mmCIF file of C-alpha atoms in Angstrom:
data_model
loop_
_atom_site.group_PDB
_atom_site.id
_atom_site.type_symbol
_atom_site.label_atom_id
_atom_site.label_comp_id
_atom_site.label_asym_id
_atom_site.label_seq_id
_atom_site.Cartn_x
_atom_site.Cartn_y
_atom_site.Cartn_z
ATOM 1 C CA MET A 11 -113.524 -63.607 -54.055
ATOM 2 C CA SER A 12 -116.651 -61.475 -53.713
ATOM 3 C CA VAL A 13 -117.746 -59.743 -50.536
ATOM 4 C CA ASP A 14 -120.797 -62.035 -50.278
ATOM 5 C CA GLN A 15 -118.596 -65.141 -50.463
ATOM 6 C CA GLY A 16 -116.316 -63.784 -47.760
ATOM 7 C CA LEU A 17 -119.265 -63.025 -45.513
ATOM 8 C CA THR A 18 -120.683 -66.518 -46.094
ATOM 9 C CA LYS A 19 -117.415 -68.166 -45.108
ATOM 10 C CA SER A 20 -117.171 -66.080 -41.942
ATOM 11 C CA VAL A 21 -120.795 -66.733 -40.934
ATOM 12 C CA ILE A 22 -120.920 -70.509 -41.431
ATOM 13 C CA PRO A 23 -118.338 -71.407 -38.736
ATOM 14 C CA ALA A 24 -120.120 -69.129 -36.255
ATOM 15 C CA ASP A 25 -123.447 -70.796 -37.057
ATOM 16 C CA ARG A 26 -121.934 -74.242 -36.652
ATOM 17 C CA TRP A 27 -120.451 -73.299 -33.293
ATOM 18 C CA ARG A 28 -123.811 -71.894 -32.203
ATOM 19 C CA LEU A 29 -125.500 -75.157 -33.218
ATOM 20 C CA LEU A 30 -122.907 -77.271 -31.371
ATOM 21 C CA GLU A 31 -123.396 -75.217 -28.204
ATOM 22 C CA ALA A 32 -127.167 -75.562 -28.498
ATOM 23 C CA GLU A 33 -126.936 -79.330 -29.057
ATOM 24 C CA ALA A 34 -124.757 -79.743 -25.950
ATOM 25 C CA SER A 35 -127.325 -77.727 -23.998
ATOM 26 C CA TRP A 36 -130.185 -79.866 -25.375
ATOM 27 C CA ILE A 37 -128.443 -83.025 -24.142
ATOM 28 C CA GLY A 38 -128.224 -81.573 -20.643
ATOM 29 C CA GLY A 39 -131.851 -80.447 -20.910
ATOM 30 C CA LEU A 40 -132.977 -83.960 -21.874
ATOM 31 C CA VAL A 41 -131.110 -85.430 -18.900
ATOM 32 C CA LEU A 42 -132.816 -82.873 -16.669
ATOM 33 C CA PHE A 43 -136.246 -83.635 -18.172
ATOM 34 C CA PHE A 44 -136.057 -87.431 -17.881
ATOM 35 C CA ALA A 45 -134.580 -87.215 -14.377
ATOM 36 C CA THR A 46 -137.504 -84.986 -13.367
ATOM 37 C CA VAL A 47 -139.985 -87.462 -14.856
ATOM 38 C CA TYR A 48 -138.293 -90.266 -12.899
ATOM 39 C CA VAL A 49 -138.470 -88.505 -9.515
ATOM 40 C CA THR A 50 -142.089 -87.542 -10.285
ATOM 41 C CA VAL A 51 -143.007 -91.195 -10.846
ATOM 42 C CA LYS A 52 -141.216 -92.047 -7.589
ATOM 43 C CA MET A 53 -143.118 -89.220 -5.815
ATOM 44 C CA ASP A 54 -139.844 -87.779 -4.537
ATOM 45 C CA MET A 55 -141.469 -84.414 -3.934
ATOM 46 C CA PRO A 56 -138.496 -82.171 -2.985
ATOM 47 C CA TRP A 57 -136.664 -83.269 -6.124
ATOM 48 C CA VAL A 58 -139.823 -82.909 -8.213
ATOM 49 C CA ALA A 59 -139.997 -79.250 -7.163
ATOM 50 C CA PHE A 60 -136.308 -78.806 -7.936
ATOM 51 C CA GLY A 61 -136.619 -80.420 -11.368
ATOM 52 C CA ILE A 62 -139.674 -78.384 -12.362
ATOM 53 C CA ALA A 63 -138.016 -75.116 -11.287
ATOM 54 C CA ALA A 64 -134.849 -75.959 -13.234
ATOM 55 C CA LEU A 65 -136.843 -76.944 -16.330
ATOM 56 C CA CYS A 66 -138.834 -73.700 -16.221
ATOM 57 C CA LEU A 67 -135.623 -71.672 -16.160
ATOM 58 C CA TYR A 68 -134.253 -73.796 -18.991
ATOM 59 C CA ILE A 69 -137.177 -73.470 -21.390
ATOM 60 C CA LEU A 70 -138.063 -69.814 -20.711
ATOM 61 C CA PRO A 71 -135.379 -68.322 -23.026
ATOM 62 C CA ILE A 72 -136.259 -70.843 -25.767
ATOM 63 C CA LEU A 73 -139.982 -70.068 -25.613
ATOM 64 C CA SER A 74 -139.439 -66.333 -25.321
ATOM 65 C CA ALA A 75 -137.141 -66.182 -28.357
ATOM 66 C CA ARG A 76 -139.124 -68.909 -30.174
ATOM 67 C CA SER A 77 -135.819 -70.457 -31.139
ATOM 68 C CA PRO A 78 -134.285 -73.722 -29.873
ATOM 69 C CA LEU A 79 -130.869 -72.173 -30.485
ATOM 70 C CA ARG A 80 -131.487 -69.740 -27.618
ATOM 71 C CA ALA A 81 -130.898 -72.513 -25.070
ATOM 72 C CA LEU A 82 -128.943 -71.848 -21.895
ATOM 73 C CA PRO A 83 -125.156 -72.243 -21.991
ATOM 74 C CA TRP A 84 -124.335 -75.951 -21.953
ATOM 75 C CA GLU A 85 -122.129 -75.635 -18.861
ATOM 76 C CA MET A 86 -125.012 -74.199 -16.832
ATOM 77 C CA THR A 87 -127.393 -76.885 -18.075
ATOM 78 C CA LEU A 88 -125.013 -79.618 -16.937
ATOM 79 C CA LEU A 89 -124.704 -78.000 -13.505
ATOM 80 C CA LEU A 90 -128.509 -77.960 -13.250
ATOM 81 C CA ALA A 91 -128.812 -81.632 -14.206
ATOM 82 C CA ALA A 92 -125.880 -82.999 -12.167
ATOM 83 C CA PRO A 93 -127.502 -83.239 -8.692
ATOM 84 C CA LEU A 94 -130.656 -84.880 -10.056
ATOM 85 C CA PHE A 95 -128.564 -87.390 -11.975
ATOM 86 C CA LEU A 96 -126.526 -88.196 -8.858
ATOM 87 C CA HIS A 97 -129.696 -88.485 -6.772
ATOM 88 C CA ILE A 98 -131.368 -91.083 -8.995
ATOM 89 C CA SER A 99 -128.201 -93.078 -9.621
ATOM 90 C CA GLU A 100 -128.208 -96.441 -7.857
ATOM 91 C CA GLY A 101 -124.427 -96.333 -7.859
ATOM 92 C CA SER A 102 -124.598 -93.071 -5.951
ATOM 93 C CA ARG A 103 -126.735 -94.678 -3.237
ATOM 94 C CA THR A 104 -124.183 -97.461 -2.866
ATOM 95 C CA LEU A 105 -121.396 -94.924 -2.564
ATOM 96 C CA VAL A 106 -123.333 -93.009 0.107
ATOM 97 C CA GLU A 107 -123.602 -96.211 2.139
ATOM 98 C CA ASN A 108 -119.928 -97.130 1.767
ATOM 99 C CA LEU A 109 -118.060 -93.843 1.484
ATOM 100 C CA SER A 110 -118.656 -91.205 4.140
ATOM 101 C CA TRP A 111 -117.416 -88.388 1.907
ATOM 102 C CA TRP A 112 -119.687 -89.194 -1.050
ATOM 103 C CA ARG A 113 -122.623 -87.448 0.630
ATOM 104 C CA ASP A 114 -120.460 -84.316 0.680
ATOM 105 C CA VAL A 115 -119.886 -84.683 -3.070
ATOM 106 C CA THR A 116 -123.632 -84.794 -3.729
ATOM 107 C CA SER A 117 -124.175 -81.831 -1.375
ATOM 108 C CA ILE A 118 -121.570 -79.800 -3.258
ATOM 109 C CA ALA A 119 -123.149 -80.719 -6.610
ATOM 110 C CA PHE A 120 -126.538 -79.619 -5.276
ATOM 111 C CA ALA A 121 -125.062 -76.336 -4.023
ATOM 112 C CA PHE A 122 -123.501 -75.688 -7.446
ATOM 113 C CA SER A 123 -126.915 -76.241 -8.993
ATOM 114 C CA LEU A 124 -128.624 -73.866 -6.559
ATOM 115 C CA THR A 125 -126.126 -71.102 -7.309
ATOM 116 C CA THR A 126 -126.724 -71.687 -11.017
ATOM 117 C CA ILE A 127 -130.484 -71.319 -10.499
ATOM 118 C CA GLY A 128 -129.887 -68.114 -8.517
ATOM 119 C CA PHE A 129 -127.655 -66.752 -11.255
ATOM 120 C CA LEU A 130 -130.179 -67.653 -13.965
ATOM 121 C CA LEU A 131 -132.883 -65.872 -11.980
ATOM 122 C CA THR A 132 -130.840 -62.656 -12.050
ATOM 123 C CA VAL A 133 -130.242 -63.113 -15.783
ATOM 124 C CA GLU A 134 -133.881 -63.782 -16.631
ATOM 125 C CA LEU A 135 -135.158 -61.008 -14.371
ATOM 126 C CA HIS A 136 -133.048 -58.634 -16.459
ATOM 127 C CA MET A 137 -134.146 -60.211 -19.721
ATOM 128 C CA TYR A 138 -137.912 -60.345 -19.127
ATOM 129 C CA THR A 139 -138.784 -57.807 -16.411
ATOM 130 C CA PRO A 140 -138.012 -54.146 -15.600
ATOM 131 C CA VAL A 141 -135.984 -55.285 -12.557
ATOM 132 C CA ARG A 142 -132.333 -54.195 -12.618
ATOM 133 C CA MET A 143 -129.524 -55.097 -10.207
ATOM 134 C CA ASN A 144 -126.025 -53.719 -10.014
ATOM 135 C CA ARG A 145 -123.134 -56.155 -9.920
ATOM 136 C CA PRO A 146 -122.544 -56.310 -6.109
ATOM 137 C CA PHE A 147 -126.246 -56.825 -5.443
ATOM 138 C CA ALA A 148 -126.458 -59.517 -8.138
ATOM 139 C CA VAL A 149 -123.647 -61.431 -6.387
ATOM 140 C CA PHE A 150 -125.355 -60.908 -3.007
ATOM 141 C CA PHE A 151 -128.671 -62.121 -4.449
ATOM 142 C CA VAL A 152 -127.101 -65.340 -5.765
ATOM 143 C CA VAL A 153 -125.494 -66.102 -2.389
ATOM 144 C CA MET A 154 -128.627 -65.351 -0.333
ATOM 145 C CA PHE A 155 -130.884 -67.249 -2.741
ATOM 146 C CA THR A 156 -128.639 -70.302 -2.438
ATOM 147 C CA LEU A 157 -128.676 -70.206 1.365
ATOM 148 C CA ALA A 158 -132.433 -69.578 1.583
ATOM 149 C CA VAL A 159 -133.384 -72.417 -0.761
ATOM 150 C CA SER A 160 -130.970 -74.768 0.988
ATOM 151 C CA GLY A 161 -132.646 -74.017 4.323
ATOM 152 C CA PHE A 162 -136.103 -74.726 2.912
ATOM 153 C CA TRP A 163 -134.662 -77.842 1.265
ATOM 154 C CA GLN A 164 -133.504 -79.263 4.603
ATOM 155 C CA VAL A 165 -136.980 -78.675 6.044
ATOM 156 C CA GLY A 166 -138.545 -80.368 3.010
ATOM 157 C CA GLN A 167 -136.283 -83.391 3.395
ATOM 158 C CA TRP A 168 -137.206 -83.645 7.075
ATOM 159 C CA ILE A 169 -140.938 -83.526 6.219
ATOM 160 C CA ASP A 170 -140.393 -86.171 3.534
ATOM 161 C CA GLN A 171 -138.596 -88.319 6.092
ATOM 162 C CA VAL A 172 -141.392 -87.961 8.667
ATOM 163 C CA LEU A 173 -144.214 -88.657 6.203
ATOM 164 C CA TYR A 174 -142.662 -91.338 4.014
ATOM 165 C CA GLY A 175 -139.841 -92.752 6.116
ATOM 166 C CA ALA A 176 -137.115 -91.745 3.658
ATOM 167 C CA ASP A 177 -133.631 -91.772 5.176
ATOM 168 C CA LEU A 178 -132.598 -88.385 3.797
ATOM 169 C CA LEU A 179 -131.255 -86.731 6.944
ATOM 170 C CA PRO A 180 -129.608 -89.275 9.251
ATOM 171 C CA SER A 181 -128.718 -86.598 11.821
ATOM 172 C CA ASN A 182 -128.642 -82.878 12.535
ATOM 173 C CA ALA A 183 -124.907 -82.965 11.865
ATOM 174 C CA VAL A 184 -125.581 -84.021 8.268
ATOM 175 C CA ALA A 185 -128.076 -81.168 7.820
ATOM 176 C CA MET A 186 -125.593 -78.650 9.240
ATOM 177 C CA LYS A 187 -122.826 -79.979 7.004
ATOM 178 C CA ASN A 188 -125.100 -79.606 3.978
ATOM 179 C CA LEU A 189 -125.783 -75.988 4.931
ATOM 180 C CA LEU A 190 -122.068 -75.360 5.450
ATOM 181 C CA TRP A 191 -121.229 -76.675 1.983
ATOM 182 C CA THR A 192 -124.008 -74.521 0.554
ATOM 183 C CA LEU A 193 -122.576 -71.422 2.245
ATOM 184 C CA ILE A 194 -119.059 -72.111 0.955
ATOM 185 C CA VAL A 195 -120.159 -72.912 -2.590
ATOM 186 C CA GLY A 196 -122.657 -70.036 -2.660
ATOM 187 C CA LEU A 197 -120.008 -67.481 -1.676
ATOM 188 C CA LEU A 198 -117.509 -68.936 -4.129
ATOM 189 C CA MET A 199 -119.857 -69.262 -7.099
ATOM 190 C CA GLY A 200 -121.412 -65.840 -6.588
ATOM 191 C CA PHE A 201 -118.037 -64.319 -7.443
ATOM 192 C CA VAL A 202 -117.206 -67.002 -10.026
ATOM 193 C CA TYR A 203 -120.338 -66.152 -12.009
ATOM 194 C CA ASP A 204 -119.417 -62.479 -11.835
ATOM 195 C CA ILE A 205 -116.002 -63.318 -13.349
ATOM 196 C CA TYR A 206 -117.700 -65.673 -15.812
ATOM 197 C CA MET A 207 -119.908 -62.904 -17.185
ATOM 198 C CA ARG A 208 -117.018 -60.451 -17.387
ATOM 199 C CA ALA A 209 -114.909 -62.989 -19.295
ATOM 200 C CA MET A 210 -117.664 -64.095 -21.696
ATOM 201 C CA PRO A 211 -117.006 -62.853 -25.255
ATOM 202 C CA GLN A 212 -119.388 -60.146 -26.406
ATOM 203 C CA LYS A 213 -120.545 -62.179 -29.411
ATOM 204 C CA ARG A 214 -121.500 -65.104 -27.178
ATOM 205 C CA MET A 215 -123.396 -62.818 -24.784
ATOM 206 C CA ALA A 216 -125.405 -61.448 -27.697
ATOM 207 C CA ARG A 217 -125.993 -64.934 -29.117
ATOM 208 C CA LEU A 218 -127.328 -66.212 -25.777
ATOM 209 C CA GLY A 219 -129.534 -63.174 -25.265
ATOM 210 C CA PHE A 220 -127.476 -61.908 -22.302
ATOM 211 C CA ILE A 221 -127.101 -58.513 -23.969
ATOM 212 C CA HIS A 222 -129.294 -56.968 -21.251
ATOM 213 C CA LEU A 223 -126.516 -57.604 -18.735
ATOM 214 C CA TRP A 224 -123.947 -55.319 -20.379
ATOM 215 C CA GLU A 225 -124.394 -52.505 -17.893
ATOM 216 C CA VAL A 226 -124.786 -54.734 -14.847
ATOM 217 C CA TYR A 227 -121.521 -56.543 -15.407
ATOM 218 C CA GLY A 228 -119.479 -53.437 -16.053
ATOM 219 C CA ARG A 229 -119.310 -53.400 -19.852
ATOM 220 C CA THR A 230 -120.135 -50.700 -22.328
ATOM 221 C CA ARG A 231 -122.413 -51.730 -25.151
ATOM 222 C CA LYS A 232 -120.897 -50.990 -28.534
ATOM 223 C CA GLY A 233 -122.837 -49.621 -31.430
#
């Protein structure tokens, strides 16, 4: 067997895996896109802002690299889309009315999504700007971003309730519980994403364009 044949056989599986990962990410991106269109038609303004922000973070790597294969990791895309999907689900509204703990589930899903947005901001700041953060500050940034956006989110829901009569915040206790879940998830996921980047194989980091994070996450770039 020639060297070229051996190289071809070793490259094809990697390319197929890259395509499968990209396709899974595209599915999550489509869910995010159509969910954003739906809340826009419904004039659900806080969720419109959330959807647009998530979509911008999703498409930026694709547009920058001019390659649809440079999509975000599929697991992050699903975390971004999950709270929007739960929000627009009629079944979810029924569960909120009948199960007291279901609101906590949706709050946790939203907090996971916020931490993912915060993490992606640190990634894309490194990829497309001169800004650099060391690892402890990157974790701190993710946690503080999550808490800050959650606070503004509660205010936005209250304004939406006052202007349009939406029953988004039944009481102050619900708002405080949402903030508590955000704090817990933000602290947890800040460190989880640090471990996630440390554990990610080098080839996958390079394939996703995360190569700029070698130094930040304590690795030494080879070659």
